[in-house]
């Protein structure tokens, strides 16, 4: 009993000290440094132009109009969640379908047909795989350069641009490997579409 009574105050003191250091001091310092050094990234990498917020460059948005670049397949649900005013909220998630399932095969086949119909000038050119499959998160903001370039003829025609102008936009919205080593080169779909609309320069 003596041992318990002598250990308990010390344990409680250590608990309080670590709670303050790790839960308040450390969190406050890191949050403050992030806001000071990387305010854009710390606040969600929101793309804002003239006071209008168009979305985060870290999250995909679904585009289906042929004048815009298309990203990966998104599984969007607008019937499950609502805000405090009863307005429907969009929710997206991975498909969780097995690549060996009939449902997945049907989804890919439908996407292939949609891509082919929207890009007739590409004829039998192989479709980059990321245009007909889901990502792990269901919200990938980027696609491969090959997937972006596959859509150039359609984007040029729909936006009354030359293919060279569209390629220049894609190049501006391309991001290299992290630290030059990790990941793959990607093209940010939201940025491309905002540039096609003339919102981003």
PDB file of N, CA, C and O in Angstrom, residues 5 20 24 39 41 56 58 64-65 82 88 90 148 164 166:
ATOM      1  N   UNK A   5       0.924   4.329  -2.756  1.00  0.00           N
ATOM      2  CA  UNK A   5       0.725   5.731  -2.387  1.00  0.00           C
ATOM      3  C   UNK A   5       1.915   6.607  -2.781  1.00  0.00           C
ATOM      4  O   UNK A   5       1.756   7.782  -3.104  1.00  0.00           O
ATOM      5  N   UNK A  20       0.730  18.107 -21.014  1.00  0.00           N
ATOM      6  CA  UNK A  20       0.946  19.522 -21.331  1.00  0.00           C
ATOM      7  C   UNK A  20       1.974  19.667 -22.458  1.00  0.00           C
ATOM      8  O   UNK A  20       1.764  20.395 -23.428  1.00  0.00           O
ATOM      9  N   UNK A  24      -0.254  20.156 -25.657  1.00  0.00           N
ATOM     10  CA  UNK A  24      -0.458  21.602 -25.790  1.00  0.00           C
ATOM     11  C   UNK A  24       0.772  22.296 -26.383  1.00  0.00           C
ATOM     12  O   UNK A  24       0.682  22.929 -27.433  1.00  0.00           O
ATOM     13  N   UNK A  39       1.638  28.455 -44.708  1.00  0.00           N
ATOM     14  CA  UNK A  39       0.219  28.736 -44.442  1.00  0.00           C
ATOM     15  C   UNK A  39      -0.736  28.114 -45.452  1.00  0.00           C
ATOM     16  O   UNK A  39      -1.815  27.653 -45.095  1.00  0.00           O
ATOM     17  N   UNK A  41      -0.372  25.282 -47.299  1.00  0.00           N
ATOM     18  CA  UNK A  41      -0.497  23.834 -47.073  1.00  0.00           C
ATOM     19  C   UNK A  41      -1.173  23.538 -45.733  1.00  0.00           C
ATOM     20  O   UNK A  41      -1.965  22.604 -45.621  1.00  0.00           O
ATOM     21  N   UNK A  56      -9.697  22.277 -53.040  1.00  0.00           N
ATOM     22  CA  UNK A  56      -8.344  21.956 -52.605  1.00  0.00           C
ATOM     23  C   UNK A  56      -7.597  21.262 -53.736  1.00  0.00           C
ATOM     24  O   UNK A  56      -8.146  20.382 -54.397  1.00  0.00           O
ATOM     25  N   UNK A  58      -5.530  19.163 -53.281  1.00  0.00           N
ATOM     26  CA  UNK A  58      -5.223  17.826 -52.781  1.00  0.00           C
ATOM     27  C   UNK A  58      -6.377  16.838 -52.936  1.00  0.00           C
ATOM     28  O   UNK A  58      -6.218  15.652 -52.662  1.00  0.00           O
ATOM     29  N   UNK A  64     -17.485  15.938 -65.769  1.00  0.00           N
ATOM     30  CA  UNK A  64     -18.055  15.081 -66.806  1.00  0.00           C
ATOM     31  C   UNK A  64     -18.279  15.826 -68.119  1.00  0.00           C
ATOM     32  O   UNK A  64     -18.507  15.204 -69.151  1.00  0.00           O
ATOM     33  N   UNK A  65     -18.202  17.171 -68.074  1.00  0.00           N
ATOM     34  CA  UNK A  65     -18.353  17.970 -69.286  1.00  0.00           C
ATOM     35  C   UNK A  65     -17.128  17.751 -70.174  1.00  0.00           C
ATOM     36  O   UNK A  65     -15.994  17.722 -69.690  1.00  0.00           O
ATOM     37  N   UNK A  82     -25.935  14.865 -44.711  1.00  0.00           N
ATOM     38  CA  UNK A  82     -26.457  16.228 -44.899  1.00  0.00           C
ATOM     39  C   UNK A  82     -25.831  17.141 -43.850  1.00  0.00           C
ATOM     40  O   UNK A  82     -25.362  16.671 -42.797  1.00  0.00           O
ATOM     41  N   UNK A  88     -27.587  18.343 -48.881  1.00  0.00           N
ATOM     42  CA  UNK A  88     -26.825  17.117 -49.116  1.00  0.00           C
ATOM     43  C   UNK A  88     -25.339  17.416 -49.263  1.00  0.00           C
ATOM     44  O   UNK A  88     -24.956  18.399 -49.876  1.00  0.00           O
ATOM     45  N   UNK A  90     -21.515  15.889 -50.407  1.00  0.00           N
ATOM     46  CA  UNK A  90     -20.895  14.879 -51.258  1.00  0.00           C
ATOM     47  C   UNK A  90     -19.902  14.049 -50.459  1.00  0.00           C
ATOM     48  O   UNK A  90     -19.136  14.576 -49.663  1.00  0.00           O
ATOM     49  N   UNK A 148      -3.394  12.616 -69.123  1.00  0.00           N
ATOM     50  CA  UNK A 148      -3.718  14.014 -69.446  1.00  0.00           C
ATOM     51  C   UNK A 148      -3.564  14.263 -70.947  1.00  0.00           C
ATOM     52  O   UNK A 148      -4.424  14.872 -71.592  1.00  0.00           O
ATOM     53  N   UNK A 164      -1.131  22.657 -78.768  1.00  0.00           N
ATOM     54  CA  UNK A 164       0.072  23.162 -78.108  1.00  0.00           C
ATOM     55  C   UNK A 164      -0.297  23.995 -76.877  1.00  0.00           C
ATOM     56  O   UNK A 164       0.370  23.932 -75.843  1.00  0.00           O
ATOM     57  N   UNK A 166      -2.988  23.617 -75.015  1.00  0.00           N
ATOM     58  CA  UNK A 166      -3.432  22.687 -73.973  1.00  0.00           C
ATOM     59  C   UNK A 166      -2.230  21.990 -73.349  1.00  0.00           C
ATOM     60  O   UNK A 166      -2.169  21.805 -72.124  1.00  0.00           O
TER      61      UNK A 166
END
